[in-house]
Coordinates of C-alpha atoms in Angstrom, one line a residue:
M30 CA 26.4 16.0 -82.8
S31 CA 25.0 17.5 -79.7
S32 CA 21.5 16.1 -80.4
I33 CA 23.0 12.6 -80.6
F34 CA 24.6 13.1 -77.1
N35 CA 21.3 14.4 -75.8
R36 CA 19.5 11.4 -77.1
K37 CA 22.1 9.1 -75.5
G38 CA 21.8 10.9 -72.2
R39 CA 18.0 10.6 -72.2
L40 CA 18.3 6.9 -73.0
S41 CA 20.8 6.4 -70.1
L42 CA 18.5 8.1 -67.6
L43 CA 15.6 6.0 -68.9
L44 CA 17.7 2.8 -68.4
V45 CA 18.6 3.9 -64.8
A46 CA 14.9 4.5 -64.0
V47 CA 13.9 1.1 -65.4
I48 CA 16.7 -0.7 -63.4
A49 CA 15.5 1.1 -60.2
L50 CA 11.9 -0.1 -60.8
V51 CA 13.1 -3.7 -61.4
I52 CA 15.1 -3.7 -58.2
Q53 CA 12.2 -2.2 -56.2
G54 CA 9.9 -4.8 -57.6
S55 CA 12.3 -7.6 -56.8
I56 CA 12.4 -6.8 -53.0
G57 CA 8.7 -6.5 -52.5
G58 CA 7.2 -3.9 -54.8
S59 CA 5.7 -1.9 -52.0
S60 CA 5.9 1.9 -52.2
H61 CA 7.3 2.2 -48.7
V62 CA 10.4 0.2 -49.7
A63 CA 11.7 3.0 -51.9
Q64 CA 11.3 5.4 -48.9
A65 CA 13.5 3.1 -46.8
A66 CA 16.8 4.0 -48.5
D67 CA 18.0 5.6 -45.3
N68 CA 16.9 2.6 -43.3
V69 CA 13.9 4.2 -41.6
I70 CA 10.5 2.7 -42.1
N71 CA 7.2 4.2 -40.9
A72 CA 5.3 1.6 -38.8
K73 CA 2.0 2.7 -40.3
D74 CA 3.3 1.6 -43.7
L75 CA 3.8 -1.9 -42.2
G76 CA 0.3 -2.2 -40.9
V77 CA 0.6 -0.8 -37.4
K78 CA -2.4 1.4 -36.4
P79 CA -2.0 4.1 -33.8
N80 CA -5.1 5.0 -31.7
S81 CA -6.8 1.7 -32.5
N82 CA -9.0 0.1 -29.9
S83 CA -7.3 -3.3 -30.4
S84 CA -3.9 -4.6 -29.5
Q85 CA -1.1 -3.9 -32.0
S86 CA 1.4 -6.3 -30.5
R87 CA 1.4 -8.6 -33.6
E88 CA 1.6 -5.7 -36.0
I89 CA 4.5 -4.1 -34.1
Q90 CA 6.4 -7.4 -34.0
N91 CA 6.0 -7.7 -37.8
A92 CA 7.2 -4.2 -38.3
L93 CA 10.3 -4.8 -36.2
K94 CA 11.0 -7.9 -38.2
Y95 CA 11.2 -5.9 -41.4
F96 CA 14.9 -5.1 -41.1
Y97 CA 15.8 -8.2 -39.0
D98 CA 14.5 -10.6 -41.6
R99 CA 16.5 -8.9 -44.3
G100 CA 19.7 -9.1 -42.2
T101 CA 20.1 -5.3 -42.0
E102 CA 20.0 -2.7 -39.3
G103 CA 17.3 0.0 -39.3
T104 CA 14.8 2.1 -37.4
V105 CA 11.1 1.7 -37.2
Y106 CA 9.4 5.1 -36.8
F107 CA 6.2 5.2 -34.8
P108 CA 4.2 8.5 -35.4
A109 CA 2.4 10.2 -32.5
G110 CA -0.5 8.2 -31.1
T111 CA -1.3 5.4 -28.6
Y112 CA -0.4 1.8 -29.5
L113 CA -2.1 -0.7 -27.3
V114 CA -0.1 -3.9 -26.6
D115 CA -1.2 -7.1 -24.9
D116 CA 1.7 -9.4 -25.6
S117 CA 5.2 -8.0 -24.7
I118 CA 7.0 -6.2 -27.5
R119 CA 10.2 -8.1 -28.2
L120 CA 13.0 -6.1 -29.6
Y121 CA 15.1 -7.4 -32.5
A122 CA 18.8 -7.1 -32.8
G123 CA 19.8 -4.1 -34.9
V124 CA 16.3 -2.7 -35.1
S125 CA 15.7 0.6 -33.2
L126 CA 12.4 2.3 -32.3
N127 CA 11.9 6.1 -32.6
G128 CA 8.8 8.1 -31.9
D129 CA 7.6 11.7 -31.9
G130 CA 8.4 12.3 -28.3
M131 CA 7.7 11.3 -24.7
G132 CA 3.9 11.6 -24.1
K133 CA 3.3 11.7 -27.9
T134 CA 4.2 8.2 -29.1
I135 CA 2.8 5.8 -26.4
F136 CA 3.0 2.0 -26.1
K137 CA 0.3 1.2 -23.6
K138 CA -0.5 -2.0 -21.8
T139 CA -3.9 -3.6 -22.5
G140 CA -5.5 -7.0 -22.1
S141 CA -5.3 -9.6 -19.4
K142 CA -1.8 -11.1 -19.9
N143 CA 0.7 -10.6 -17.1
Q144 CA 3.5 -9.4 -19.3
Y145 CA 5.8 -6.4 -19.3
V146 CA 5.2 -3.9 -22.1
I147 CA 8.7 -4.6 -23.5
G148 CA 10.1 -8.1 -23.1
N149 CA 13.2 -10.2 -23.8
P150 CA 14.7 -9.5 -27.3
I151 CA 15.4 -11.6 -30.3
L152 CA 19.1 -11.8 -30.8
R153 CA 21.1 -13.0 -33.8
N154 CA 23.7 -15.8 -34.4
N155 CA 24.2 -16.6 -30.7
S156 CA 25.5 -13.1 -30.1
D157 CA 24.5 -11.0 -27.1
R158 CA 25.0 -7.8 -29.1
L159 CA 21.6 -6.0 -29.4
D160 CA 22.5 -2.7 -31.1
V161 CA 19.1 -1.2 -30.4
K162 CA 18.1 2.4 -29.5
L163 CA 14.7 3.3 -28.1
S164 CA 14.0 7.1 -28.3
N165 CA 11.3 9.7 -28.1
L166 CA 8.5 7.5 -26.8
T167 CA 6.5 6.6 -23.7
I168 CA 6.0 3.1 -22.2
D169 CA 2.8 3.1 -20.1
A170 CA 1.9 0.0 -18.1
D171 CA -1.4 1.6 -16.9
R172 CA -0.8 0.2 -13.4
A173 CA -3.2 2.3 -11.4
N174 CA -6.2 1.7 -13.7
R175 CA -5.4 -2.0 -14.0
E176 CA -5.3 -2.2 -10.2
A177 CA -8.7 -0.5 -9.9
R178 CA -10.1 -3.0 -12.4
G179 CA -8.6 -6.0 -10.5
E180 CA -6.2 -6.8 -13.4
S181 CA -2.6 -7.8 -13.1
Q182 CA -0.1 -5.0 -12.8
V183 CA 3.1 -5.2 -14.8
G184 CA 6.4 -3.5 -15.3
G185 CA 7.6 -1.3 -18.2
M186 CA 10.6 -3.2 -19.6
I187 CA 12.3 -6.5 -18.7
I188 CA 15.5 -8.0 -20.1
D189 CA 16.9 -10.9 -18.2
V190 CA 19.0 -12.4 -21.0
A191 CA 22.5 -11.2 -21.6
V192 CA 22.6 -8.3 -24.0
S193 CA 24.9 -5.4 -24.9
H194 CA 24.7 -2.1 -26.7
L195 CA 21.2 -1.0 -25.7
T196 CA 20.4 2.7 -25.5
L197 CA 17.3 4.3 -23.9
D198 CA 17.3 8.0 -24.8
R199 CA 14.4 10.3 -24.1
V200 CA 12.2 7.4 -23.1
E201 CA 9.4 7.8 -20.5
I202 CA 8.4 4.7 -18.5
S203 CA 5.4 5.4 -16.4
D204 CA 2.7 3.9 -14.2
T205 CA 4.4 0.5 -13.7
T206 CA 5.4 -1.9 -11.0
I207 CA 9.2 -2.0 -11.8
G208 CA 10.1 0.6 -14.5
A209 CA 13.1 -1.0 -16.3
L210 CA 14.4 -4.4 -15.1
L211 CA 17.7 -5.0 -16.9
R212 CA 19.3 -7.9 -15.2
R213 CA 22.1 -8.9 -17.6
T214 CA 22.9 -5.7 -19.6
R215 CA 26.3 -4.3 -20.4
D216 CA 28.0 -1.6 -22.5
S217 CA 24.7 0.3 -22.6
E218 CA 23.2 3.7 -21.7
I219 CA 20.1 5.1 -20.1
T220 CA 20.0 8.8 -20.6
N221 CA 17.7 11.8 -20.7
S222 CA 14.7 9.6 -19.8
R223 CA 11.9 9.9 -17.3
F224 CA 10.5 7.3 -14.8
D225 CA 7.3 8.3 -13.2
Q226 CA 4.7 6.7 -10.9
N227 CA 6.6 3.4 -10.5
N228 CA 5.5 1.2 -7.6
G229 CA 8.8 -0.7 -7.5
H230 CA 12.3 0.2 -8.4
A231 CA 12.4 2.7 -11.3
I232 CA 15.7 1.2 -12.7
A233 CA 16.7 -2.2 -11.4
T234 CA 19.7 -4.4 -12.3
G235 CA 21.1 -7.8 -11.6
H236 CA 19.5 -10.8 -9.8
E237 CA 20.6 -13.2 -7.1
S238 CA 20.6 -16.0 -9.7
Y239 CA 23.4 -14.3 -11.7
P240 CA 26.9 -13.5 -10.6
A241 CA 28.1 -9.9 -10.0
G242 CA 29.1 -8.3 -13.2
E243 CA 26.4 -9.6 -15.4
F244 CA 25.2 -6.0 -15.4
R245 CA 28.3 -3.9 -16.1
N246 CA 29.7 -0.9 -17.8
V247 CA 26.3 0.9 -18.1
K248 CA 25.9 4.7 -18.0
I249 CA 22.8 6.0 -16.2
T250 CA 22.8 9.7 -16.8
N251 CA 20.6 12.8 -16.7
N252 CA 17.3 10.9 -16.0
Q253 CA 14.3 12.1 -13.9
I254 CA 12.8 9.6 -11.5
T255 CA 9.6 11.0 -9.8
N256 CA 6.7 10.0 -7.6
S257 CA 7.6 6.5 -6.6
G258 CA 5.2 4.4 -4.6
G259 CA 7.9 2.0 -3.4
G260 CA 11.3 0.6 -4.1
S261 CA 14.5 2.4 -4.9
G262 CA 15.0 5.0 -7.7
I263 CA 18.0 3.2 -9.0
N264 CA 18.8 -0.3 -7.5
L265 CA 22.3 -1.4 -8.6
S266 CA 22.1 -5.1 -7.6
R267 CA 25.2 -6.9 -8.7
A268 CA 26.1 -4.0 -10.9
T269 CA 29.8 -3.4 -11.7
Y270 CA 31.7 -0.6 -13.4
T271 CA 28.5 1.4 -13.9
T272 CA 28.3 5.2 -13.8
V273 CA 25.2 6.9 -12.2
T274 CA 25.5 10.6 -12.6
G275 CA 23.3 13.7 -13.1
N276 CA 20.0 12.1 -12.2
Q277 CA 17.1 13.8 -10.4
I278 CA 15.5 11.2 -8.1
I279 CA 12.7 13.1 -6.4
N280 CA 9.5 12.0 -4.6
K281 CA 6.7 14.4 -3.7
T282 CA 5.9 12.4 -0.6
H283 CA 7.7 9.8 1.4
Q284 CA 7.2 6.1 0.8
S285 CA 6.8 3.8 3.9
D286 CA 9.5 1.2 3.1
G287 CA 13.2 1.3 3.8
Y288 CA 14.5 1.7 0.2
A289 CA 16.7 4.5 -1.1
G290 CA 17.1 6.9 -3.9
I291 CA 20.2 4.9 -5.0
R292 CA 20.8 1.5 -3.5
I293 CA 23.8 -0.8 -4.1
P294 CA 23.1 -4.4 -2.8
N295 CA 24.3 -7.9 -3.6
S296 CA 28.0 -7.4 -4.3
G297 CA 27.7 -4.3 -6.5
A298 CA 31.2 -3.1 -7.0
H299 CA 33.5 -0.6 -8.7
N300 CA 30.5 1.8 -9.5
T301 CA 30.7 5.5 -9.6
V302 CA 27.7 7.5 -8.2
N303 CA 28.1 11.3 -8.4
N304 CA 26.2 14.6 -8.9
N305 CA 22.8 13.1 -8.4
V306 CA 20.0 14.8 -6.5
I307 CA 17.9 12.6 -4.2
E308 CA 14.9 13.9 -2.3
N309 CA 12.2 12.5 0.0
Y310 CA 13.3 8.9 0.1
P311 CA 13.6 6.9 3.4
R312 CA 17.3 6.7 2.7
G313 CA 19.2 8.8 0.3
I314 CA 22.0 6.3 -0.6
F315 CA 22.1 2.8 0.9
V316 CA 25.2 0.5 0.3
L317 CA 24.5 -3.0 1.6
T318 CA 26.7 -5.9 2.7
G319 CA 29.0 -7.2 0.0
A320 CA 29.2 -4.0 -2.1
T321 CA 32.7 -2.8 -2.4
D322 CA 35.0 -0.2 -4.1
N323 CA 32.1 2.1 -4.9
N324 CA 32.9 5.8 -5.3
V325 CA 30.1 8.0 -4.1
Y326 CA 30.7 11.7 -4.3
K327 CA 29.2 15.2 -4.8
N328 CA 25.6 14.0 -4.5
T329 CA 22.9 16.1 -2.9
I330 CA 20.5 14.3 -0.5
K331 CA 17.5 16.1 0.8
N332 CA 15.1 15.1 3.6
A333 CA 15.6 11.4 4.3
S334 CA 13.3 9.9 6.9
L335 CA 15.7 7.2 8.1
Q336 CA 19.3 8.1 7.1
G337 CA 20.8 10.3 4.4
L338 CA 23.5 7.7 3.9
L339 CA 23.6 4.1 5.3
V340 CA 26.6 1.9 4.8
Q341 CA 26.7 -1.7 5.7
S342 CA 29.7 -2.8 3.6
D343 CA 33.4 -2.5 3.3
G344 CA 35.9 -0.6 1.2
N345 CA 33.9 2.2 -0.3
T346 CA 34.5 6.0 -0.6
F347 CA 32.1 8.7 0.2
T348 CA 33.3 12.3 -0.4
D349 CA 31.9 15.8 -0.8
N350 CA 28.3 14.8 -0.6
E351 CA 25.8 17.4 0.7
F352 CA 22.9 16.5 3.1
F353 CA 20.0 18.9 3.6
Q354 CA 17.6 17.9 6.5
T355 CA 15.3 20.8 6.5
N356 CA 11.9 19.1 7.0
S357 CA 11.4 19.2 10.8
S358 CA 8.6 16.7 10.6
L359 CA 11.1 14.0 9.8
N360 CA 13.3 12.4 12.5
P361 CA 16.2 10.4 11.0
D362 CA 18.2 8.6 13.7
T363 CA 21.4 10.1 12.1
I364 CA 22.4 11.7 8.8
I365 CA 25.3 9.3 8.1
R366 CA 25.3 5.8 9.5
L367 CA 28.0 3.1 9.3
A368 CA 26.9 -0.3 10.7
N369 CA 29.2 -3.3 10.5
A370 CA 31.1 -1.5 7.9
N371 CA 34.9 -1.5 7.6
N372 CA 37.6 0.3 5.7
N373 CA 35.4 3.0 4.3
K374 CA 36.3 6.6 3.8
I375 CA 33.8 9.3 4.9
I376 CA 35.6 12.5 3.9
G377 CA 34.5 16.1 3.3
N378 CA 30.8 15.6 3.5
E379 CA 28.6 18.5 4.7
M380 CA 25.2 18.7 6.5
T381 CA 22.6 21.4 6.8
T382 CA 19.8 20.7 9.2
Y383 CA 16.7 22.5 10.6
S384 CA 16.9 24.5 13.8
G385 CA 16.7 22.2 16.7
F386 CA 17.9 19.1 15.0
S387 CA 19.5 17.1 17.8
N388 CA 20.2 13.6 16.5
I389 CA 23.7 12.3 15.8
G390 CA 25.4 13.7 12.8
I391 CA 27.6 10.7 12.0
R392 CA 27.1 7.4 13.8
V393 CA 29.5 4.4 13.6
T394 CA 28.5 1.1 15.2
D395 CA 30.5 -2.1 15.3
S396 CA 32.7 -1.0 12.5
S397 CA 36.5 -0.8 12.2
S398 CA 39.3 1.0 10.3
N399 CA 37.1 3.7 8.8
E400 CA 38.4 7.2 8.0
I401 CA 36.0 9.8 9.1
K402 CA 37.7 13.1 8.3
D403 CA 36.9 16.7 7.6
N404 CA 33.2 16.4 7.6
I405 CA 30.8 19.2 8.6
T406 CA 27.9 18.2 10.8
D407 CA 25.0 20.4 11.9
T408 CA 23.3 19.2 15.1
S409 CA 22.8 20.3 18.7
G410 CA 23.4 16.7 19.6
K411 CA 26.6 14.7 19.1
S412 CA 28.6 15.4 16.0
V413 CA 30.3 12.0 15.6
S414 CA 29.6 8.9 17.7
I415 CA 31.8 5.9 17.4
E416 CA 30.3 2.9 19.2
G417 CA 32.4 -0.3 19.2
G418 CA 34.8 -1.4 16.6
S419 CA 38.5 -0.4 16.5
N420 CA 41.1 1.7 14.6
N421 CA 38.6 4.2 13.3
V422 CA 40.1 7.6 12.4
N423 CA 38.0 10.6 13.7
K424 CA 39.9 13.6 12.5
G425 CA 39.2 17.2 11.4
N426 CA 35.4 16.9 11.7
R427 CA 33.6 20.0 12.9
N428 CA 30.0 21.0 13.9
R429 CA 28.4 24.2 12.7

């Protein structure tokens, strides 16, 4: 009796194996399909060649379409190596990209086309939901070498269509004009990533053509922004309800423009900026006309050349920020400056300056109804100077 059951068991297993082979053959018959049960495909199995001397743009697009064309979500894995791209890589809704690490898996710009390395995505069914994660890879626009060869210089990543649910995690974007230009992105995250040698904004949002709030509810956290040749580290144009926290925005040397480590222009509103470190920018934080209800607190700003904080807008709160002005070769006109700025709160901020610093600690010009309270300045000059305007509160401030 037991031998009969054993024969039946073997026949059942054989039948299961045959069915599996039939199913595999019906969806393409390629060996890599069987390996995709967990919805991860190796790009090499789809014809992408790392370390090739020719552009892999077309092959990468075909690899990303693998899941998209089947109507399923998945991840395309790119092993370590350099992947040259001429045409922009267009992301596909529901298809993520994962590599072997920053500096190991590299998408590098090649050719003469004036296109970002990563371009506008392909969405599905008129939905703006992208559901894409980029992780463990480098986007290299090769800007310096292209400039030396007289070729067009491009950015790392541009998305100017409306999208949601995009994640950049452990992504390096280097040697670009603008690093990541995300004009109409919401409900997304940029985290644990690195932006290096950008000659424009490292992270830029919004555009004058779009209303405020097209970029909203994005978390920008724990990123490193280094060695900028110009622009701001994070430029929150028209951004709303966005959180910028825990970022290290540090230049080795000062750039010659008037940008800032973090800049909020063009009606950026209801944003939270906290616990960031900003060093060697012309301005640490710059909040421009029209930006309102932004909460800026517990940031550390080191060695600004123009101002540590410049406010030209109404209704914002700046509390418990620390300013270190220890480079005596720099000569900012003041540490905190309000100019044509009303109804702001400047409370509990603290300054440490080099010996002999004599410029104004907090300067307020043509501004009204601001609360300037309980700040600690550090200057042999004037601690707080209020010039013009009305109904400003100057209370509890002290000089070291």
